[in-house]
Tab-separated table of C-alpha atoms in Angstrom:
chain	number	residue	atom	x	y	z
S	300	MET	CA	-32.642	149.698	75.301
S	301	ILE	CA	-29.763	148.245	77.325
S	302	ASP	CA	-26.595	147.544	75.405
S	303	ILE	CA	-24.535	144.953	77.261
S	304	GLU	CA	-20.976	144.769	76.040
S	305	PRO	CA	-19.333	141.362	75.390
S	306	GLN	CA	-16.888	141.781	78.310
S	307	VAL	CA	-19.758	142.413	80.677
S	308	TRP	CA	-21.515	139.242	79.445
S	309	GLU	CA	-18.319	137.300	80.062
S	310	MET	CA	-17.950	138.610	83.614
S	311	LEU	CA	-21.626	137.893	84.283
S	312	GLY	CA	-21.201	134.278	83.152
S	313	ARG	CA	-17.953	133.766	85.091
S	314	TYR	CA	-19.384	135.051	88.382
S	315	ILE	CA	-22.675	133.149	88.189
S	316	GLY	CA	-20.933	129.969	87.012
S	317	ALA	CA	-18.223	130.044	89.699
S	318	GLY	CA	-20.821	130.819	92.362
S	319	LEU	CA	-22.952	127.845	91.322
S	320	ALA	CA	-19.891	125.547	91.128
S	321	LEU	CA	-18.476	126.329	94.560
S	322	GLY	CA	-21.705	127.185	96.360
S	323	LEU	CA	-23.432	123.923	95.483
S	324	GLY	CA	-20.303	121.777	95.101
S	325	GLY	CA	-18.937	122.639	98.533
S	326	LEU	CA	-22.269	122.227	100.308
S	327	GLY	CA	-22.591	118.458	99.986
S	328	ALA	CA	-19.023	117.608	100.965
S	329	ALA	CA	-19.195	119.946	103.959
S	330	VAL	CA	-22.366	118.289	105.293
S	331	GLY	CA	-20.894	114.842	104.580
S	332	MET	CA	-17.653	115.540	106.484
S	333	GLY	CA	-19.711	116.893	109.364
S	334	ILE	CA	-21.728	113.656	109.501
S	335	ALA	CA	-18.467	111.672	109.685
S	336	ALA	CA	-17.080	113.862	112.483
S	337	GLY	CA	-20.367	113.676	114.392
S	338	GLN	CA	-20.461	109.879	114.261
S	339	ALA	CA	-16.787	109.731	115.279
S	340	ASN	CA	-17.561	111.778	118.392
S	341	GLU	CA	-20.534	109.619	119.211
S	342	GLY	CA	-18.400	106.498	118.840
S	343	LEU	CA	-15.608	107.904	121.020
S	344	MET	CA	-18.127	108.721	123.718
S	345	ARG	CA	-19.008	105.013	123.898
S	346	GLN	CA	-15.515	103.607	123.308
S	347	PRO	CA	-12.799	106.152	124.212
S	348	ASP	CA	-10.082	103.480	123.820
S	349	THR	CA	-10.568	103.318	120.057
S	350	GLN	CA	-9.378	106.875	119.389
S	351	GLY	CA	-6.349	105.853	117.300
S	352	TYR	CA	-8.411	103.773	114.848
S	353	MET	CA	-11.243	106.269	114.931
S	354	LEU	CA	-9.116	109.266	113.965
S	355	ARG	CA	-7.594	107.332	111.071
S	356	THR	CA	-10.927	106.057	109.744
S	357	MET	CA	-12.582	109.468	110.088
S	358	LEU	CA	-9.747	111.260	108.289
S	359	ILE	CA	-9.650	108.714	105.435
S	360	GLY	CA	-13.438	108.972	105.042
S	361	GLN	CA	-13.363	112.758	105.083
S	362	ALA	CA	-10.436	112.915	102.654
S	363	VAL	CA	-12.138	110.659	100.101
S	364	GLY	CA	-15.532	112.297	100.693
S	365	GLY	CA	-13.990	115.752	100.283
S	366	SER	CA	-12.672	115.148	96.795
S	367	PRO	CA	-15.917	116.189	94.995
S	368	SER	CA	-15.510	119.638	96.548
S	369	ILE	CA	-11.939	119.786	95.200
S	370	PHE	CA	-13.246	118.906	91.710
S	371	ALA	CA	-15.696	121.805	92.142
S	372	LEU	CA	-12.877	124.126	93.223
S	373	VAL	CA	-10.756	123.256	90.182
S	374	VAL	CA	-13.606	123.789	87.747
S	375	GLY	CA	-14.691	126.932	89.624
S	376	LEU	CA	-11.214	128.455	89.257
S	377	LEU	CA	-11.162	127.547	85.565
S	378	VAL	CA	-14.578	129.194	85.123
S	379	LEU	CA	-13.271	132.372	86.810
S	380	PHE	CA	-9.899	132.686	85.054
S	381	LEU	CA	-10.082	130.779	81.748
S	382	PRO	CA	-9.274	133.157	78.886
S	383	SER	CA	-12.282	133.592	76.602
S	384	GLY	CA	-10.679	132.775	73.269
S	385	ARG	CA	-13.078	130.377	71.574
S	386	LEU	CA	-16.482	131.742	72.560
S	387	GLU	CA	-17.438	135.374	72.951
S	388	GLY	CA	-19.907	137.486	74.856
S	389	ALA	CA	-23.221	135.872	75.736
S	390	HIS	CA	-22.165	132.513	74.208
S	391	PHE	CA	-19.222	132.382	76.632
S	392	ALA	CA	-21.508	133.328	79.537
S	393	ALA	CA	-23.875	130.466	78.700
S	394	ALA	CA	-21.010	127.947	78.642
S	395	MET	CA	-19.728	129.158	82.039
S	396	VAL	CA	-23.182	128.988	83.664
S	397	GLY	CA	-23.707	125.489	82.218
S	398	ALA	CA	-20.312	124.293	83.492
S	399	GLY	CA	-21.020	125.689	86.951
S	400	MET	CA	-24.444	124.080	87.050
S	401	SER	CA	-23.065	120.681	85.981
S	402	ILE	CA	-20.157	120.554	88.429
S	403	GLY	CA	-22.048	122.203	91.307
S	404	LEU	CA	-25.093	119.920	91.354
S	405	GLY	CA	-23.027	116.799	90.509
S	406	CYS	CA	-20.514	117.358	93.312
S	407	PHE	CA	-23.287	118.227	95.778
S	408	GLY	CA	-24.781	114.744	95.392
S	409	SER	CA	-21.508	112.807	95.574
S	410	GLY	CA	-20.155	114.885	98.450
S	411	LEU	CA	-23.279	114.325	100.552
S	412	GLY	CA	-23.430	110.659	99.548
S	413	CYS	CA	-19.810	110.010	100.614
S	414	GLY	CA	-20.519	111.382	104.083
S	415	TRP	CA	-22.931	108.620	105.147
S	416	PRO	CA	-20.562	105.648	104.646
S	417	ALA	CA	-17.832	107.600	106.467
S	418	GLY	CA	-20.197	108.179	109.392
S	419	LYS	CA	-21.279	104.526	109.490
S	420	ALA	CA	-17.623	103.466	109.368
S	421	CYS	CA	-16.811	105.571	112.445
S	422	ASP	CA	-19.835	104.051	114.172
S	423	GLY	CA	-18.605	100.591	113.147
S	424	VAL	CA	-15.074	101.180	114.471
S	425	ALA	CA	-16.557	101.934	117.897
S	426	ARG	CA	-18.834	98.907	117.639
S	427	ASN	CA	-16.222	96.442	116.434
S	428	PRO	CA	-12.640	97.812	116.734
S	429	ARG	CA	-11.046	94.486	115.762
S	430	HIS	CA	-12.488	94.753	112.236
S	431	THR	CA	-11.401	98.317	111.532
S	432	THR	CA	-9.564	97.267	108.356
S	433	SER	CA	-12.498	95.509	106.666
S	434	VAL	CA	-14.892	98.326	107.660
S	435	THR	CA	-12.513	100.979	106.318
S	436	SER	CA	-11.895	99.175	103.031
S	437	SER	CA	-15.638	98.670	102.487
S	438	MET	CA	-16.112	102.417	103.139
S	439	VAL	CA	-13.412	103.448	100.655
S	440	ILE	CA	-14.770	101.187	97.891
S	441	GLY	CA	-18.316	102.461	98.438
S	442	GLN	CA	-17.202	106.085	98.449
S	443	ALA	CA	-15.129	105.609	95.300
S	444	VAL	CA	-18.124	104.236	93.391
S	445	ALA	CA	-20.386	106.961	94.817
S	446	GLN	CA	-18.043	109.540	93.292
S	447	SER	CA	-18.464	108.406	89.714
S	448	PRO	CA	-21.511	110.699	89.090
S	449	SER	CA	-19.329	113.679	90.048
S	450	ILE	CA	-16.706	112.475	87.569
S	451	PHE	CA	-19.335	112.353	84.815
S	452	SER	CA	-20.223	115.948	85.678
S	453	ILE	CA	-16.552	117.005	85.449
S	454	VAL	CA	-16.420	115.531	81.948
S	455	ILE	CA	-19.423	117.619	80.844
S	456	ALA	CA	-18.089	120.747	82.620
S	457	LEU	CA	-14.686	120.412	80.916
S	458	MET	CA	-16.400	119.853	77.547
S	459	LEU	CA	-18.305	123.094	78.108
S	460	LEU	CA	-15.056	124.882	78.957
S	461	PHE	CA	-12.777	123.500	76.242
S	462	VAL	CA	-14.591	121.617	73.468
S	463	VAL	CA	-18.001	122.972	72.483
S	464	THR	CA	-18.753	125.268	69.592
S	465	ALA	CA	-21.743	127.590	69.673
S	466	PRO	CA	-24.381	128.221	66.979
S	467	ASP	CA	-25.079	131.843	65.997
S	468	SER	CA	-28.367	132.094	67.846
S	469	VAL	CA	-27.802	133.314	71.407
S	470	LEU	CA	-31.016	131.800	72.732
S	471	LEU	CA	-30.273	128.364	71.246
S	472	THR	CA	-26.735	128.507	72.675
S	473	PHE	CA	-28.125	129.353	76.098
S	474	GLY	CA	-30.591	126.444	75.916
S	475	MET	CA	-27.952	123.956	74.753
S	476	PHE	CA	-25.259	124.839	77.274
S	477	VAL	CA	-27.413	125.468	80.344
S	478	GLY	CA	-29.657	122.507	79.386
S	479	ALA	CA	-26.627	120.210	79.205
S	480	GLY	CA	-25.454	121.546	82.575
S	481	ILE	CA	-28.818	120.861	84.221
S	482	ALA	CA	-29.189	117.415	82.586
S	483	MET	CA	-25.776	116.296	83.835
S	484	GLY	CA	-25.741	118.129	87.186
S	485	ALA	CA	-29.228	117.300	88.395
S	486	GLY	CA	-28.944	113.847	86.784
S	487	ALA	CA	-25.849	113.147	88.885
S	488	LEU	CA	-27.359	114.568	92.090
S	489	GLY	CA	-29.726	111.670	92.841
S	490	PRO	CA	-27.307	108.835	91.907
S	491	GLY	CA	-24.573	110.430	94.034
S	492	ILE	CA	-26.833	110.565	97.094
S	493	GLY	CA	-28.298	107.105	96.391
S	494	SER	CA	-24.974	105.325	95.840
S	495	GLY	CA	-23.716	106.859	99.065
S	496	GLN	CA	-26.758	105.535	100.905
S	497	THR	CA	-26.146	102.036	99.504
S	498	ALA	CA	-22.524	102.253	100.622
S	499	SER	CA	-23.598	103.309	104.097
S	500	GLY	CA	-25.830	100.204	104.363
S	501	ALA	CA	-22.926	98.036	103.259
S	502	VAL	CA	-20.498	99.603	105.767
S	503	HIS	CA	-23.044	99.204	108.562
S	504	GLY	CA	-23.585	95.552	107.631
S	505	THR	CA	-19.835	94.900	107.395
S	506	SER	CA	-19.265	96.347	110.859
S	507	ARG	CA	-21.934	94.159	112.433
S	508	TRP	CA	-21.349	90.941	110.477
S	509	PRO	CA	-17.746	91.126	109.177
S	510	GLU	CA	-17.857	87.469	108.081
S	511	SER	CA	-20.300	88.234	105.237
S	512	ALA	CA	-18.156	91.084	103.858
S	513	GLY	CA	-17.726	89.491	100.407
S	514	LEU	CA	-21.444	89.032	99.780
S	515	ILE	CA	-22.187	92.541	101.079
S	516	LEU	CA	-19.610	93.971	98.683
S	517	ARG	CA	-21.263	92.195	95.749
S	518	THR	CA	-24.755	93.411	96.661
S	519	MET	CA	-23.415	96.954	97.201
S	520	LEU	CA	-21.655	97.155	93.839
S	521	ILE	CA	-24.700	95.839	91.923
S	522	GLY	CA	-27.028	98.210	93.808
S	523	GLN	CA	-24.769	101.203	93.212
S	524	ALA	CA	-24.409	100.379	89.518
S	525	VAL	CA	-28.186	100.261	89.028
S	526	SER	CA	-28.752	103.439	91.016
S	527	GLN	CA	-26.340	105.273	88.706
S	528	THR	CA	-28.386	104.694	85.551
S	529	PRO	CA	-30.066	108.149	85.789
S	530	ALA	CA	-26.595	109.757	85.736
S	531	ILE	CA	-25.867	107.859	82.505
S	532	PHE	CA	-29.170	109.116	81.036
S	533	GLY	CA	-28.149	112.657	82.026
S	534	MET	CA	-24.743	112.274	80.422
S	535	LEU	CA	-26.310	110.864	77.237
S	536	VAL	CA	-28.651	113.845	76.865
S	537	SER	CA	-25.796	116.267	77.645
S	538	PHE	CA	-23.654	114.701	74.922
S	539	ILE	CA	-26.528	114.975	72.449
S	540	LEU	CA	-27.082	118.608	73.435
S	541	LEU	CA	-23.403	119.539	73.185
S	542	LEU	CA	-22.351	117.543	70.125
S	543	GLY	CA	-25.216	116.049	68.210
S	544	VAL	CA	-28.051	118.571	67.919
S	545	GLY	CA	-28.622	118.573	64.182
S	546	ASP	CA	-31.687	120.468	63.045
S	547	VAL	CA	-33.305	121.966	66.142
S	548	PRO	CA	-35.131	125.229	65.433
S	549	LEU	CA	-33.229	128.458	66.106
S	550	GLY	CA	-34.225	131.239	68.488
S	551	MET	CA	-36.973	130.935	71.075
S	552	MET	CA	-38.156	127.459	70.001
S	553	GLY	CA	-34.591	126.152	70.093
S	554	LEU	CA	-34.224	127.480	73.654
S	555	ALA	CA	-37.476	125.782	74.679
S	556	VAL	CA	-36.589	122.409	73.148
S	557	THR	CA	-33.027	122.176	74.473
S	558	LEU	CA	-33.659	123.628	77.948
S	559	GLY	CA	-36.836	121.542	78.314
S	560	ALA	CA	-34.966	118.340	77.428
S	561	GLY	CA	-32.215	119.148	79.927
S	562	ILE	CA	-34.643	119.972	82.761
S	563	SER	CA	-36.754	116.880	82.142
S	564	THR	CA	-33.891	114.373	82.028
S	565	GLY	CA	-31.895	115.997	84.810
S	566	LEU	CA	-34.596	116.556	87.425
S	567	GLY	CA	-36.248	113.257	86.465
S	568	GLY	CA	-33.102	111.413	87.552
S	569	ILE	CA	-33.055	112.783	91.108
S	570	GLY	CA	-35.877	110.674	92.569
S	571	PRO	CA	-34.994	107.308	90.942
S	572	GLY	CA	-31.333	107.766	91.981
S	573	ILE	CA	-32.207	108.385	95.625
S	574	GLY	CA	-34.898	105.674	95.649
S	575	SER	CA	-32.694	102.967	94.118
S	576	GLY	CA	-30.003	103.866	96.630
S	577	ALA	CA	-32.446	103.346	99.511
S	578	VAL	CA	-33.279	99.869	98.153
S	579	GLY	CA	-29.578	99.056	97.977
S	580	ASP	CA	-29.093	100.242	101.567
S	581	ALA	CA	-31.788	97.896	102.909
S	582	ALA	CA	-30.629	95.013	100.706
S	583	CYS	CA	-27.014	95.290	101.930
S	584	GLN	CA	-28.110	95.229	105.555
S	585	ALA	CA	-30.462	92.283	104.957
S	586	THR	CA	-27.692	90.370	103.136
S	587	ALA	CA	-25.348	91.047	106.033
S	588	ALA	CA	-27.796	89.681	108.572
S	589	LYS	CA	-28.877	86.631	106.507
S	590	PRO	CA	-26.076	85.763	104.058
S	591	ARG	CA	-27.764	82.520	103.010
S	592	LEU	CA	-30.727	84.493	101.567
S	593	ASP	CA	-28.450	86.577	99.342
S	594	THR	CA	-29.888	85.591	95.934
S	595	LEU	CA	-33.498	86.112	97.068
S	596	ILE	CA	-32.661	89.542	98.487
S	597	LEU	CA	-30.623	90.446	95.388
S	598	ARG	CA	-33.587	89.508	93.167
S	599	THR	CA	-36.031	91.594	95.217
S	600	MET	CA	-33.593	94.513	95.189
S	601	LEU	CA	-33.225	94.421	91.414
S	602	ILE	CA	-37.016	94.222	90.852
S	603	GLY	CA	-37.575	97.143	93.221
S	604	GLN	CA	-34.824	99.220	91.635
S	605	ALA	CA	-36.095	98.507	88.128
S	606	VAL	CA	-39.583	99.712	89.049
S	607	SER	CA	-38.233	102.832	90.747
S	608	GLN	CA	-36.189	103.646	87.615
S	609	SER	CA	-39.348	103.796	85.505
S	610	THR	CA	-39.970	107.498	86.038
S	611	ALA	CA	-36.365	108.296	85.022
S	612	ILE	CA	-37.101	106.474	81.770
S	613	TYR	CA	-40.297	108.517	81.216
S	614	ALA	CA	-38.238	111.681	81.790
S	615	LEU	CA	-35.597	110.479	79.300
S	616	ILE	CA	-38.309	109.736	76.735
S	617	ILE	CA	-39.805	113.235	77.118
S	618	GLY	CA	-36.303	114.707	76.771
S	619	LEU	CA	-35.531	112.739	73.599
S	620	LEU	CA	-38.971	113.545	72.126
S	621	LEU	CA	-38.260	117.254	72.708
S	622	LEU	CA	-34.866	116.961	70.998
S	623	PHE	CA	-35.738	114.769	68.031
S	624	VAL	CA	-39.437	115.337	67.263
S	625	PHE	CA	-39.722	119.133	67.646
Y	166	MET	CA	-39.026	152.017	86.520
Y	167	GLU	CA	-39.140	148.235	86.760
Y	168	THR	CA	-41.531	147.883	83.846
Y	169	SER	CA	-39.223	149.866	81.594
Y	170	THR	CA	-36.274	147.670	82.607
Y	171	ILE	CA	-38.235	144.516	81.788
Y	172	MET	CA	-39.391	146.035	78.482
Y	173	SER	CA	-35.839	146.884	77.488
Y	174	LEU	CA	-34.670	143.362	78.478
Y	175	MET	CA	-37.431	141.898	76.274
Y	176	ASN	CA	-36.336	144.212	73.472
Y	177	MET	CA	-32.781	143.080	73.863
Y	178	ILE	CA	-33.747	139.402	73.735
Y	179	ALA	CA	-35.919	140.044	70.673
Y	180	THR	CA	-33.089	141.740	68.792
Y	181	GLN	CA	-30.718	138.900	69.658
Y	182	THR	CA	-32.974	136.194	68.187
Y	183	ASP	CA	-32.776	135.176	64.567
Y	184	ALA	CA	-36.526	135.412	63.948
Y	185	GLY	CA	-38.709	137.853	65.852
Y	186	ILE	CA	-40.776	136.421	68.690
Y	187	THR	CA	-44.459	136.154	67.820
Y	188	ASN	CA	-47.252	135.244	70.206
Y	189	GLU	CA	-47.559	131.750	68.695
Y	190	THR	CA	-43.843	131.033	69.118
Y	191	LEU	CA	-43.967	132.200	72.716
Y	192	ILE	CA	-46.948	129.936	73.498
Y	193	SER	CA	-45.424	126.839	71.860
Y	194	ALA	CA	-42.048	127.503	73.418
Y	195	SER	CA	-43.485	127.876	76.928
Y	196	SER	CA	-45.502	124.688	76.575
Y	197	LEU	CA	-42.383	122.769	75.449
Y	198	ILE	CA	-40.344	124.012	78.430
Y	199	GLY	CA	-43.395	123.339	80.611
Y	200	ALA	CA	-43.467	119.720	79.415
Y	201	GLY	CA	-39.833	119.326	80.505
Y	202	ILE	CA	-40.429	120.903	83.918
Y	203	CYS	CA	-43.603	118.825	84.420
Y	204	MET	CA	-41.954	115.465	83.712
Y	205	GLY	CA	-38.739	116.424	85.522
Y	206	PHE	CA	-40.323	117.341	88.838
Y	207	GLY	CA	-43.054	114.730	88.463
Y	208	ALA	CA	-40.457	111.954	88.280
Y	209	ILE	CA	-38.830	112.804	91.628
Y	210	GLY	CA	-41.593	111.660	93.994
Y	211	PRO	CA	-42.412	108.228	92.508
Y	212	GLY	CA	-38.718	107.362	92.261
Y	213	VAL	CA	-38.071	108.047	95.946
Y	214	GLY	CA	-41.327	106.461	97.072
Y	215	GLN	CA	-40.930	103.251	95.090
Y	216	GLY	CA	-37.372	102.903	96.336
Y	217	TYR	CA	-38.553	103.263	99.924
Y	218	ALA	CA	-41.189	100.529	99.394
Y	219	ALA	CA	-38.646	98.178	97.799
Y	220	GLY	CA	-36.160	98.805	100.603
Y	221	LYS	CA	-38.729	97.825	103.210
Y	222	ALA	CA	-39.582	94.709	101.158
Y	223	CYS	CA	-35.894	93.647	101.137
Y	224	GLU	CA	-35.771	94.148	104.892
Y	225	ALA	CA	-38.947	92.121	105.421
Y	226	ILE	CA	-37.802	89.265	103.155
Y	227	GLY	CA	-34.564	89.147	105.128
Y	228	ARG	CA	-36.564	88.630	108.314
Y	229	ASN	CA	-39.212	86.279	106.956
Y	230	PRO	CA	-38.115	84.545	103.729
Y	231	GLN	CA	-41.082	82.102	103.750
Y	232	GLU	CA	-43.406	84.960	102.777
Y	233	ALA	CA	-41.188	86.180	99.914
Y	234	GLY	CA	-43.941	85.758	97.306
Y	235	LEU	CA	-46.535	87.688	99.324
Y	236	LEU	CA	-44.027	90.441	100.145
Y	237	THR	CA	-42.907	90.859	96.527
Y	238	ARG	CA	-46.534	91.014	95.381
Y	239	THR	CA	-47.411	93.626	98.023
Y	240	MET	CA	-44.310	95.639	97.068
Y	241	LEU	CA	-45.265	95.619	93.392
Y	242	ILE	CA	-48.861	96.703	94.125
Y	243	GLY	CA	-47.615	99.501	96.353
Y	244	GLN	CA	-45.134	100.613	93.725
Y	245	ALA	CA	-47.786	100.559	91.004
Y	246	VAL	CA	-49.928	102.912	93.094
Y	247	ALA	CA	-46.919	105.168	93.770
Y	248	GLU	CA	-46.259	105.220	90.021
Y	249	SER	CA	-49.610	106.896	89.317
Y	250	THR	CA	-48.434	110.478	89.861
Y	251	GLY	CA	-45.487	109.836	87.551
Y	252	ILE	CA	-47.915	108.685	84.879
Y	253	TYR	CA	-50.078	111.800	85.400
Y	254	SER	CA	-46.947	113.893	84.791
Y	255	LEU	CA	-46.159	111.873	81.674
Y	256	VAL	CA	-49.688	112.359	80.316
Y	257	ILE	CA	-49.635	116.110	80.991
Y	258	ALA	CA	-46.159	116.384	79.436
Y	259	LEU	CA	-47.318	114.523	76.316
Y	260	VAL	CA	-50.404	116.757	76.072
Y	261	MET	CA	-48.210	119.837	76.345
Y	262	LEU	CA	-45.850	118.463	73.687
Y	263	PHE	CA	-48.304	117.238	71.066
Y	264	VAL	CA	-51.571	119.149	71.666
Y	265	ILE	CA	-50.364	122.633	72.641
Y	266	GLY	CA	-46.705	122.705	71.613
Y	267	GLY	CA	-46.884	120.930	68.261
């Protein structure tokens, strides 16, 4: 029989949690910044005269797109060095792993998503240097919205670090905390990637048809808002898991119910988030090319997004059934 | 060597739980987690696929707005077919919840 001491549990949780936070959270932003730099080089190859504009746009895009990895760094350092006053032993370890999972997966999506609009903006500066300002502002707005899933995941990670209280049962605690981390983290992954894709379509459209920038912005914001619904579902289930679980069974069944609900809602949001983002991408480009068809394209986009959200709703239903029926 | 490690881990988990783990609890618990995993992974594919179809429909309507009705209809039929695997996952998840797990 192994007897693991509470301090060892705490170290175990800290190391796994910080590894998940920084390993996953840095990955997306790194790839995204690389996409921006690659497109900048490609643009400079075609138009070497634009290097002043290009450097500025690339650096702004990389700076905004890099912020999810900074969120991950902050939470990762907290996970490593936060004193373990409120929770002890295995309970503390579960909270740290959950926080790392939430922030790591959430920042992965947003970091990767923010890279595409930055890349398209660099491409657009080379294509149309006179409209650098409108291209850059469309990029920054799109990136800012694409970061909101990572902000949701910070909220859940900070709740796991500072707010939650644990029940006595170790297995139930593990299910609640890690389940909330997966629900929020994986739930934010798809919307982060999808919103970024929508923003990249909008930036591309703005660079080719700068005169329809206003309509493109409207289509982009609506598309991004719809593609972020799975992240809201994930946050809802995380809140229920962390604050509102009333009479779930203790022990093994409690672990199954809470972890199952988190996995279902979280993973179920990945596909609909990415899919709705792809619809938004195409709709922004179509609106840019044919601004007089904007309402027709907007209607088709919303129908398509609604249908592609259906599986996220099934996953939410299974998650809520697990939490409230069993 | 490895078996004894796993056995002692199982022992440790069993002593940490409030009620002992019986075979029935283990079976119900695995089918409940399985329902979550089934619906979670099953929802990924249809979501991406339906989004791809709708994106192409937006593109096509932008090029040829006269055929908007036909294109929307085709998109919805395609999406309904892509939905089928999501519904299979839902059915299996419900079976695992209410037939095995309950």
